[in-house]
Amino acid sequence: MISEKHSFDNCFEVFLADTPESKRIHYHLRYQVYCDELGYEDKELFPQQLEFDDWDQHAVHFIVRHRFTGQWLGALRVVSPQGQTFPFAEKYEQDQPLADAHHRDSIEISRLCVLREARRFAPRSQAAVDTDPASNVKYLNTLRQQSRSIMWGLYRAAVDYSAENGIKHWFILVAPALAYAVKKQGFDMRQVAEPCEHRGLRTPYMLDVDHILQNPLWDEDYQIGYRRYSELEQGKFAARRRA
């Protein structure tokens, strides 16, 4: 059972970035992770510290923040196919192109990122003693789980959006470690092509939205889904008027 105090829904909230300001937040989070932290992208290409590409014109963007500090910590985008292709298909040689049916009612989940800074929001028991190796190992595991929890929160927002908009399938291009974590959580992933080299080994998979929604992960937490950022802006405007 997840402690209510430390549940995702109690500590974090996800927004659909439906305003220019919220999209800048999304792109800046990506810059921080893909340019600053990982060095995957060239900083000089993004002088405004906003990482984006042509696929963002055909994408819906999500961002997640810590409820109590307001700090933005992670992002994810949902990309619609263009010209019978997805972003992941550009990364590998297609001996057998995806069938047309695979493009119908499908999207790609990409640009998933969580700031390293998010780890400091992981709960640590007041009873933990720094000199206790067992406590420290447990805390390190908690740090990893915190990043994973934020990822699940973003996935939950994306699957709610998918269900609301008639999307039946997801494509994801992921490293072996992330593929293992997703499978371990009980999500059925069907490999759709051979692994490719893209910042390390990456493998494309397909998932069914209905199956994702049935996962017991959502039974105890991640039930709020997402709000639109424009609602947050409206709330700020109303608060200023009352003041």
PDB file of C-alpha atoms in Angstrom:
ATOM      1  CA  MET A   1       0.000   0.000   0.000  1.00  0.00           C
ATOM      2  CA  ILE A   2       1.338   3.440  -0.947  1.00  0.00           C
ATOM      3  CA  SER A   3       1.553   5.951   1.900  1.00  0.00           C
ATOM      4  CA  GLU A   4      -1.008   8.675   1.209  1.00  0.00           C
ATOM      5  CA  LYS A   5       1.499  11.268   2.399  1.00  0.00           C
ATOM      6  CA  HIS A   6       4.049  10.182  -0.204  1.00  0.00           C
ATOM      7  CA  SER A   7       1.709   9.230  -3.033  1.00  0.00           C
ATOM      8  CA  PHE A   8       2.207  10.760  -6.457  1.00  0.00           C
ATOM      9  CA  ASP A   9      -1.223  12.383  -6.386  1.00  0.00           C
ATOM     10  CA  ASN A  10      -0.483  13.999  -3.027  1.00  0.00           C
ATOM     11  CA  CYS A  11       2.967  15.301  -3.990  1.00  0.00           C
ATOM     12  CA  PHE A  12       2.810  16.060  -7.723  1.00  0.00           C
ATOM     13  CA  GLU A  13       0.454  17.256 -10.446  1.00  0.00           C
ATOM     14  CA  VAL A  14       0.500  16.910 -14.231  1.00  0.00           C
ATOM     15  CA  PHE A  15      -0.605  19.547 -16.731  1.00  0.00           C
ATOM     16  CA  LEU A  16      -1.313  19.467 -20.443  1.00  0.00           C
ATOM     17  CA  ALA A  17       0.769  22.312 -21.848  1.00  0.00           C
ATOM     18  CA  ASP A  18      -1.915  24.154 -23.838  1.00  0.00           C
ATOM     19  CA  THR A  19      -0.502  27.700 -23.664  1.00  0.00           C
ATOM     20  CA  PRO A  20       2.676  29.346 -25.010  1.00  0.00           C
ATOM     21  CA  GLU A  21       4.040  29.730 -21.471  1.00  0.00           C
ATOM     22  CA  SER A  22       3.480  26.080 -20.574  1.00  0.00           C
ATOM     23  CA  LYS A  23       5.083  24.890 -23.814  1.00  0.00           C
ATOM     24  CA  ARG A  24       8.143  26.979 -22.981  1.00  0.00           C
ATOM     25  CA  ILE A  25       8.273  25.208 -19.614  1.00  0.00           C
ATOM     26  CA  HIS A  26       8.116  21.869 -21.434  1.00  0.00           C
ATOM     27  CA  TYR A  27      10.861  22.781 -23.917  1.00  0.00           C
ATOM     28  CA  HIS A  28      13.086  24.178 -21.148  1.00  0.00           C
ATOM     29  CA  LEU A  29      12.761  20.972 -19.129  1.00  0.00           C
ATOM     30  CA  ARG A  30      13.879  19.060 -22.191  1.00  0.00           C
ATOM     31  CA  TYR A  31      16.813  21.441 -22.615  1.00  0.00           C
ATOM     32  CA  GLN A  32      17.860  20.891 -19.017  1.00  0.00           C
ATOM     33  CA  VAL A  33      17.810  17.103 -19.405  1.00  0.00           C
ATOM     34  CA  TYR A  34      18.870  16.503 -23.017  1.00  0.00           C
ATOM     35  CA  CYS A  35      21.382  19.356 -23.297  1.00  0.00           C
ATOM     36  CA  ASP A  36      22.645  20.075 -19.753  1.00  0.00           C
ATOM     37  CA  GLU A  37      22.387  16.764 -17.927  1.00  0.00           C
ATOM     38  CA  LEU A  38      22.837  14.161 -20.663  1.00  0.00           C
ATOM     39  CA  GLY A  39      24.584  16.084 -23.449  1.00  0.00           C
ATOM     40  CA  TYR A  40      22.429  14.405 -26.087  1.00  0.00           C
ATOM     41  CA  GLU A  41      21.700  17.668 -27.895  1.00  0.00           C
ATOM     42  CA  ASP A  42      23.996  20.542 -28.878  1.00  0.00           C
ATOM     43  CA  LYS A  43      23.364  23.563 -26.638  1.00  0.00           C
ATOM     44  CA  GLU A  44      24.434  25.934 -29.395  1.00  0.00           C
ATOM     45  CA  LEU A  45      21.401  24.912 -31.435  1.00  0.00           C
ATOM     46  CA  PHE A  46      19.085  26.158 -28.676  1.00  0.00           C
ATOM     47  CA  PRO A  47      20.324  29.587 -27.528  1.00  0.00           C
ATOM     48  CA  GLN A  48      17.025  30.292 -25.774  1.00  0.00           C
ATOM     49  CA  GLN A  49      17.434  27.099 -23.728  1.00  0.00           C
ATOM     50  CA  LEU A  50      14.309  25.576 -25.283  1.00  0.00           C
ATOM     51  CA  GLU A  51      14.872  22.157 -26.878  1.00  0.00           C
ATOM     52  CA  PHE A  52      12.391  21.299 -29.636  1.00  0.00           C
ATOM     53  CA  ASP A  53      12.196  19.786 -33.115  1.00  0.00           C
ATOM     54  CA  ASP A  54       9.859  19.643 -36.120  1.00  0.00           C
ATOM     55  CA  TRP A  55       7.758  16.899 -34.534  1.00  0.00           C
ATOM     56  CA  ASP A  56       6.571  19.285 -31.841  1.00  0.00           C
ATOM     57  CA  GLN A  57       4.217  20.859 -34.388  1.00  0.00           C
ATOM     58  CA  HIS A  58       2.298  17.569 -34.325  1.00  0.00           C
ATOM     59  CA  ALA A  59       2.537  16.859 -30.605  1.00  0.00           C
ATOM     60  CA  VAL A  60       0.669  17.343 -27.348  1.00  0.00           C
ATOM     61  CA  HIS A  61       2.907  18.205 -24.403  1.00  0.00           C
ATOM     62  CA  PHE A  62       2.725  17.363 -20.698  1.00  0.00           C
ATOM     63  CA  ILE A  63       4.618  18.758 -17.726  1.00  0.00           C
ATOM     64  CA  VAL A  64       4.703  17.734 -14.060  1.00  0.00           C
ATOM     65  CA  ARG A  65       5.474  19.813 -10.973  1.00  0.00           C
ATOM     66  CA  HIS A  66       5.887  19.422  -7.236  1.00  0.00           C
ATOM     67  CA  ARG A  67       2.663  20.553  -5.561  1.00  0.00           C
ATOM     68  CA  PHE A  68       4.258  22.283  -2.575  1.00  0.00           C
ATOM     69  CA  THR A  69       7.144  24.151  -4.203  1.00  0.00           C
ATOM     70  CA  GLY A  70       5.739  24.633  -7.707  1.00  0.00           C
ATOM     71  CA  GLN A  71       9.000  23.359  -9.214  1.00  0.00           C
ATOM     72  CA  TRP A  72       8.679  21.790 -12.661  1.00  0.00           C
ATOM     73  CA  LEU A  73      10.377  18.414 -12.735  1.00  0.00           C
ATOM     74  CA  GLY A  74       9.479  16.376 -15.814  1.00  0.00           C
ATOM     75  CA  ALA A  75       7.959  16.308 -19.271  1.00  0.00           C
ATOM     76  CA  LEU A  76       6.625  14.025 -21.996  1.00  0.00           C
ATOM     77  CA  ARG A  77       5.074  14.505 -25.424  1.00  0.00           C
ATOM     78  CA  VAL A  78       2.459  12.600 -27.422  1.00  0.00           C
ATOM     79  CA  VAL A  79       3.236  12.696 -31.160  1.00  0.00           C
ATOM     80  CA  SER A  80       0.798  12.026 -33.998  1.00  0.00           C
ATOM     81  CA  PRO A  81       2.096  10.279 -37.162  1.00  0.00           C
ATOM     82  CA  GLN A  82       2.918  12.364 -40.206  1.00  0.00           C
ATOM     83  CA  GLY A  83       3.282  10.957 -43.706  1.00  0.00           C
ATOM     84  CA  GLN A  84       2.739   7.418 -42.365  1.00  0.00           C
ATOM     85  CA  THR A  85       5.725   7.675 -40.053  1.00  0.00           C
ATOM     86  CA  PHE A  86       6.660   8.419 -36.447  1.00  0.00           C
ATOM     87  CA  PRO A  87       9.790   9.959 -34.907  1.00  0.00           C
ATOM     88  CA  PHE A  88      11.104   6.542 -33.819  1.00  0.00           C
ATOM     89  CA  ALA A  89      10.973   5.263 -37.413  1.00  0.00           C
ATOM     90  CA  GLU A  90      13.654   7.789 -38.388  1.00  0.00           C
ATOM     91  CA  LYS A  91      16.122   6.122 -36.030  1.00  0.00           C
ATOM     92  CA  TYR A  92      16.372   2.685 -37.613  1.00  0.00           C
ATOM     93  CA  GLU A  93      16.368   0.991 -41.020  1.00  0.00           C
ATOM     94  CA  GLN A  94      12.919  -0.319 -41.856  1.00  0.00           C
ATOM     95  CA  ASP A  95      13.239  -3.623 -43.670  1.00  0.00           C
ATOM     96  CA  GLN A  96       9.505  -4.073 -43.170  1.00  0.00           C
ATOM     97  CA  PRO A  97       7.649  -0.764 -42.816  1.00  0.00           C
ATOM     98  CA  LEU A  98       4.820  -0.661 -40.310  1.00  0.00           C
ATOM     99  CA  ALA A  99       1.448  -1.648 -41.702  1.00  0.00           C
ATOM    100  CA  ASP A 100      -1.044   1.156 -42.315  1.00  0.00           C
ATOM    101  CA  ALA A 101      -3.170  -0.257 -39.499  1.00  0.00           C
ATOM    102  CA  HIS A 102      -0.332   0.482 -37.083  1.00  0.00           C
ATOM    103  CA  HIS A 103      -0.586   4.197 -37.880  1.00  0.00           C
ATOM    104  CA  ARG A 104      -4.330   4.332 -37.455  1.00  0.00           C
ATOM    105  CA  ASP A 105      -5.439   5.560 -34.027  1.00  0.00           C
ATOM    106  CA  SER A 106      -1.834   5.489 -32.810  1.00  0.00           C
ATOM    107  CA  ILE A 107       0.653   7.923 -31.310  1.00  0.00           C
ATOM    108  CA  GLU A 108       4.274   7.858 -30.162  1.00  0.00           C
ATOM    109  CA  ILE A 109       5.313   8.637 -26.613  1.00  0.00           C
ATOM    110  CA  SER A 110       8.634  10.458 -26.707  1.00  0.00           C
ATOM    111  CA  ARG A 111      10.887  13.023 -25.037  1.00  0.00           C
ATOM    112  CA  LEU A 112      10.145  11.569 -21.617  1.00  0.00           C
ATOM    113  CA  CYS A 113      12.447  13.320 -19.165  1.00  0.00           C
ATOM    114  CA  VAL A 114      12.778  13.818 -15.408  1.00  0.00           C
ATOM    115  CA  LEU A 115      15.239  16.291 -13.886  1.00  0.00           C
ATOM    116  CA  ARG A 116      17.889  14.953 -11.546  1.00  0.00           C
ATOM    117  CA  GLU A 117      16.671  17.674  -9.214  1.00  0.00           C
ATOM    118  CA  ALA A 118      13.459  15.673  -8.797  1.00  0.00           C
ATOM    119  CA  ARG A 119      15.330  13.194  -6.615  1.00  0.00           C
ATOM    120  CA  ARG A 120      15.608  15.650  -3.734  1.00  0.00           C
ATOM    121  CA  PHE A 121      11.844  15.457  -3.304  1.00  0.00           C
ATOM    122  CA  ALA A 122      12.086  11.765  -2.409  1.00  0.00           C
ATOM    123  CA  PRO A 123      10.894  11.171   1.188  1.00  0.00           C
ATOM    124  CA  ARG A 124      13.476  10.112   3.747  1.00  0.00           C
ATOM    125  CA  SER A 125      12.455   8.693   7.079  1.00  0.00           C
ATOM    126  CA  GLN A 126      13.418  10.819  10.069  1.00  0.00           C
ATOM    127  CA  ALA A 127      14.497   7.593  11.730  1.00  0.00           C
ATOM    128  CA  ALA A 128      17.058   6.822   9.033  1.00  0.00           C
ATOM    129  CA  VAL A 129      20.614   6.992  10.315  1.00  0.00           C
ATOM    130  CA  ASP A 130      23.282   8.092   7.837  1.00  0.00           C
ATOM    131  CA  THR A 131      25.761   5.612   9.252  1.00  0.00           C
ATOM    132  CA  ASP A 132      23.381   2.702   8.734  1.00  0.00           C
ATOM    133  CA  PRO A 133      24.298   1.076   5.371  1.00  0.00           C
ATOM    134  CA  ALA A 134      20.874  -0.575   5.122  1.00  0.00           C
ATOM    135  CA  SER A 135      19.152   2.808   5.509  1.00  0.00           C
ATOM    136  CA  ASN A 136      21.363   4.398   2.880  1.00  0.00           C
ATOM    137  CA  VAL A 137      20.731   1.608   0.371  1.00  0.00           C
ATOM    138  CA  LYS A 138      17.004   1.935   0.995  1.00  0.00           C
ATOM    139  CA  TYR A 139      17.224   5.689   0.439  1.00  0.00           C
ATOM    140  CA  LEU A 140      19.111   5.269  -2.853  1.00  0.00           C
ATOM    141  CA  ASN A 141      16.358   2.932  -4.004  1.00  0.00           C
ATOM    142  CA  THR A 142      13.822   5.580  -2.989  1.00  0.00           C
ATOM    143  CA  LEU A 143      15.613   8.148  -5.171  1.00  0.00           C
ATOM    144  CA  ARG A 144      15.327   5.868  -8.181  1.00  0.00           C
ATOM    145  CA  GLN A 145      11.699   5.137  -7.386  1.00  0.00           C
ATOM    146  CA  GLN A 146      10.942   8.861  -7.218  1.00  0.00           C
ATOM    147  CA  SER A 147      12.029   9.414 -10.823  1.00  0.00           C
ATOM    148  CA  ARG A 148      10.079   6.312 -11.847  1.00  0.00           C
ATOM    149  CA  SER A 149       6.986   7.581  -9.991  1.00  0.00           C
ATOM    150  CA  ILE A 150       7.089  10.852 -11.930  1.00  0.00           C
ATOM    151  CA  MET A 151       7.387   8.842 -15.139  1.00  0.00           C
ATOM    152  CA  TRP A 152       4.298   6.785 -14.223  1.00  0.00           C
ATOM    153  CA  GLY A 153       2.420  10.010 -13.476  1.00  0.00           C
ATOM    154  CA  LEU A 154       3.239  11.337 -16.930  1.00  0.00           C
ATOM    155  CA  TYR A 155       2.286   8.006 -18.501  1.00  0.00           C
ATOM    156  CA  ARG A 156      -1.045   8.099 -16.678  1.00  0.00           C
ATOM    157  CA  ALA A 157      -1.772  11.573 -18.035  1.00  0.00           C
ATOM    158  CA  ALA A 158      -0.857  10.436 -21.547  1.00  0.00           C
ATOM    159  CA  VAL A 159      -3.038   7.318 -21.379  1.00  0.00           C
ATOM    160  CA  ASP A 160      -6.005   9.347 -20.086  1.00  0.00           C
ATOM    161  CA  TYR A 161      -5.514  11.756 -22.986  1.00  0.00           C
ATOM    162  CA  SER A 162      -5.270   8.821 -25.389  1.00  0.00           C
ATOM    163  CA  ALA A 163      -8.506   7.254 -24.150  1.00  0.00           C
ATOM    164  CA  GLU A 164     -10.317  10.595 -24.365  1.00  0.00           C
ATOM    165  CA  ASN A 165      -9.215  11.090 -27.964  1.00  0.00           C
ATOM    166  CA  GLY A 166      -9.799   7.616 -29.400  1.00  0.00           C
ATOM    167  CA  ILE A 167      -6.122   6.634 -29.494  1.00  0.00           C
ATOM    168  CA  LYS A 168      -5.726   2.844 -29.419  1.00  0.00           C
ATOM    169  CA  HIS A 169      -1.989   2.225 -29.513  1.00  0.00           C
ATOM    170  CA  TRP A 170       1.306   3.688 -28.296  1.00  0.00           C
ATOM    171  CA  PHE A 171       4.753   3.392 -29.813  1.00  0.00           C
ATOM    172  CA  ILE A 172       7.813   3.940 -27.643  1.00  0.00           C
ATOM    173  CA  LEU A 173      11.539   3.750 -28.437  1.00  0.00           C
ATOM    174  CA  VAL A 174      13.349   2.889 -25.226  1.00  0.00           C
ATOM    175  CA  ALA A 175      16.622   1.696 -23.737  1.00  0.00           C
ATOM    176  CA  PRO A 176      16.792  -1.830 -22.255  1.00  0.00           C
ATOM    177  CA  ALA A 177      16.606  -0.556 -18.649  1.00  0.00           C
ATOM    178  CA  LEU A 178      13.388   1.361 -19.260  1.00  0.00           C
ATOM    179  CA  ALA A 179      11.891  -1.499 -21.276  1.00  0.00           C
ATOM    180  CA  TYR A 180      12.629  -3.808 -18.347  1.00  0.00           C
ATOM    181  CA  ALA A 181      10.960  -1.425 -15.871  1.00  0.00           C
ATOM    182  CA  VAL A 182       7.839  -1.084 -18.003  1.00  0.00           C
ATOM    183  CA  LYS A 183       7.558  -4.848 -18.506  1.00  0.00           C
ATOM    184  CA  LYS A 184       8.195  -5.499 -14.812  1.00  0.00           C
ATOM    185  CA  GLN A 185       5.262  -3.243 -13.981  1.00  0.00           C
ATOM    186  CA  GLY A 186       3.050  -5.598 -16.002  1.00  0.00           C
ATOM    187  CA  PHE A 187       2.639  -3.643 -19.227  1.00  0.00           C
ATOM    188  CA  ASP A 188       2.461  -5.785 -22.368  1.00  0.00           C
ATOM    189  CA  MET A 189       5.032  -4.511 -24.893  1.00  0.00           C
ATOM    190  CA  ARG A 190       5.252  -5.929 -28.402  1.00  0.00           C
ATOM    191  CA  GLN A 191       8.531  -5.335 -30.193  1.00  0.00           C
ATOM    192  CA  VAL A 192       7.873  -3.930 -33.676  1.00  0.00           C
ATOM    193  CA  ALA A 193      11.405  -3.780 -35.109  1.00  0.00           C
ATOM    194  CA  GLU A 194      14.982  -4.743 -34.360  1.00  0.00           C
ATOM    195  CA  PRO A 195      16.955  -2.677 -31.820  1.00  0.00           C
ATOM    196  CA  CYS A 196      18.839   0.296 -33.224  1.00  0.00           C
ATOM    197  CA  GLU A 197      21.771   2.427 -32.117  1.00  0.00           C
ATOM    198  CA  HIS A 198      20.538   5.832 -30.926  1.00  0.00           C
ATOM    199  CA  ARG A 199      22.378   7.228 -27.911  1.00  0.00           C
ATOM    200  CA  GLY A 200      22.904   3.628 -26.939  1.00  0.00           C
ATOM    201  CA  LEU A 201      20.766   0.633 -27.779  1.00  0.00           C
ATOM    202  CA  ARG A 202      17.083   1.458 -28.304  1.00  0.00           C
ATOM    203  CA  THR A 203      14.181  -0.845 -29.188  1.00  0.00           C
ATOM    204  CA  PRO A 204      10.756   0.162 -30.569  1.00  0.00           C
ATOM    205  CA  TYR A 205       7.667  -1.332 -28.912  1.00  0.00           C
ATOM    206  CA  MET A 206       3.916  -1.080 -29.305  1.00  0.00           C
ATOM    207  CA  LEU A 207       1.425  -1.002 -26.397  1.00  0.00           C
ATOM    208  CA  ASP A 208      -2.390  -1.085 -26.331  1.00  0.00           C
ATOM    209  CA  VAL A 209      -4.111   1.785 -24.545  1.00  0.00           C
ATOM    210  CA  ASP A 210      -6.887  -0.452 -23.176  1.00  0.00           C
ATOM    211  CA  HIS A 211      -4.302  -2.774 -21.656  1.00  0.00           C
ATOM    212  CA  ILE A 212      -2.398   0.138 -20.102  1.00  0.00           C
ATOM    213  CA  LEU A 213      -5.585   1.391 -18.469  1.00  0.00           C
ATOM    214  CA  GLN A 214      -6.214  -2.007 -16.869  1.00  0.00           C
ATOM    215  CA  ASN A 215      -2.861  -2.092 -15.063  1.00  0.00           C
ATOM    216  CA  PRO A 216      -3.244  -2.388 -11.263  1.00  0.00           C
ATOM    217  CA  LEU A 217      -0.616   0.360 -10.861  1.00  0.00           C
ATOM    218  CA  TRP A 218      -3.490   2.860 -11.154  1.00  0.00           C
ATOM    219  CA  ASP A 219      -5.567   1.263  -8.392  1.00  0.00           C
ATOM    220  CA  GLU A 220      -3.777   2.940  -5.491  1.00  0.00           C
ATOM    221  CA  ASP A 221      -2.334   6.121  -7.002  1.00  0.00           C
ATOM    222  CA  TYR A 222      -2.073   8.215 -10.189  1.00  0.00           C
ATOM    223  CA  GLN A 223      -5.840   8.680 -10.266  1.00  0.00           C
ATOM    224  CA  ILE A 224      -6.043  12.430 -10.780  1.00  0.00           C
ATOM    225  CA  GLY A 225      -4.728  12.327 -14.355  1.00  0.00           C
ATOM    226  CA  TYR A 226      -4.012  15.823 -15.626  1.00  0.00           C
ATOM    227  CA  ARG A 227      -5.299  19.379 -15.784  1.00  0.00           C
ATOM    228  CA  ARG A 228      -4.860  21.940 -18.523  1.00  0.00           C
ATOM    229  CA  TYR A 229      -2.268  24.612 -17.829  1.00  0.00           C
ATOM    230  CA  SER A 230      -4.742  27.244 -19.037  1.00  0.00           C
ATOM    231  CA  GLU A 231      -6.890  26.365 -16.005  1.00  0.00           C
ATOM    232  CA  LEU A 232      -3.918  27.159 -13.770  1.00  0.00           C
ATOM    233  CA  GLU A 233      -3.443  30.508 -15.513  1.00  0.00           C
ATOM    234  CA  GLN A 234      -7.133  31.308 -15.106  1.00  0.00           C
ATOM    235  CA  GLY A 235      -6.855  30.519 -11.396  1.00  0.00           C
ATOM    236  CA  LYS A 236      -3.882  32.889 -11.051  1.00  0.00           C
ATOM    237  CA  PHE A 237      -5.780  35.631 -12.865  1.00  0.00           C
ATOM    238  CA  ALA A 238      -8.826  35.184 -10.626  1.00  0.00           C
ATOM    239  CA  ALA A 239      -6.607  35.309  -7.516  1.00  0.00           C
ATOM    240  CA  ARG A 240      -5.020  38.567  -8.682  1.00  0.00           C
ATOM    241  CA  ARG A 241      -8.460  40.080  -9.257  1.00  0.00           C
ATOM    242  CA  ARG A 242      -9.586  39.103  -5.761  1.00  0.00           C
ATOM    243  CA  ALA A 243      -6.434  40.637  -4.329  1.00  0.00           C
TER     244      ALA A 243
END
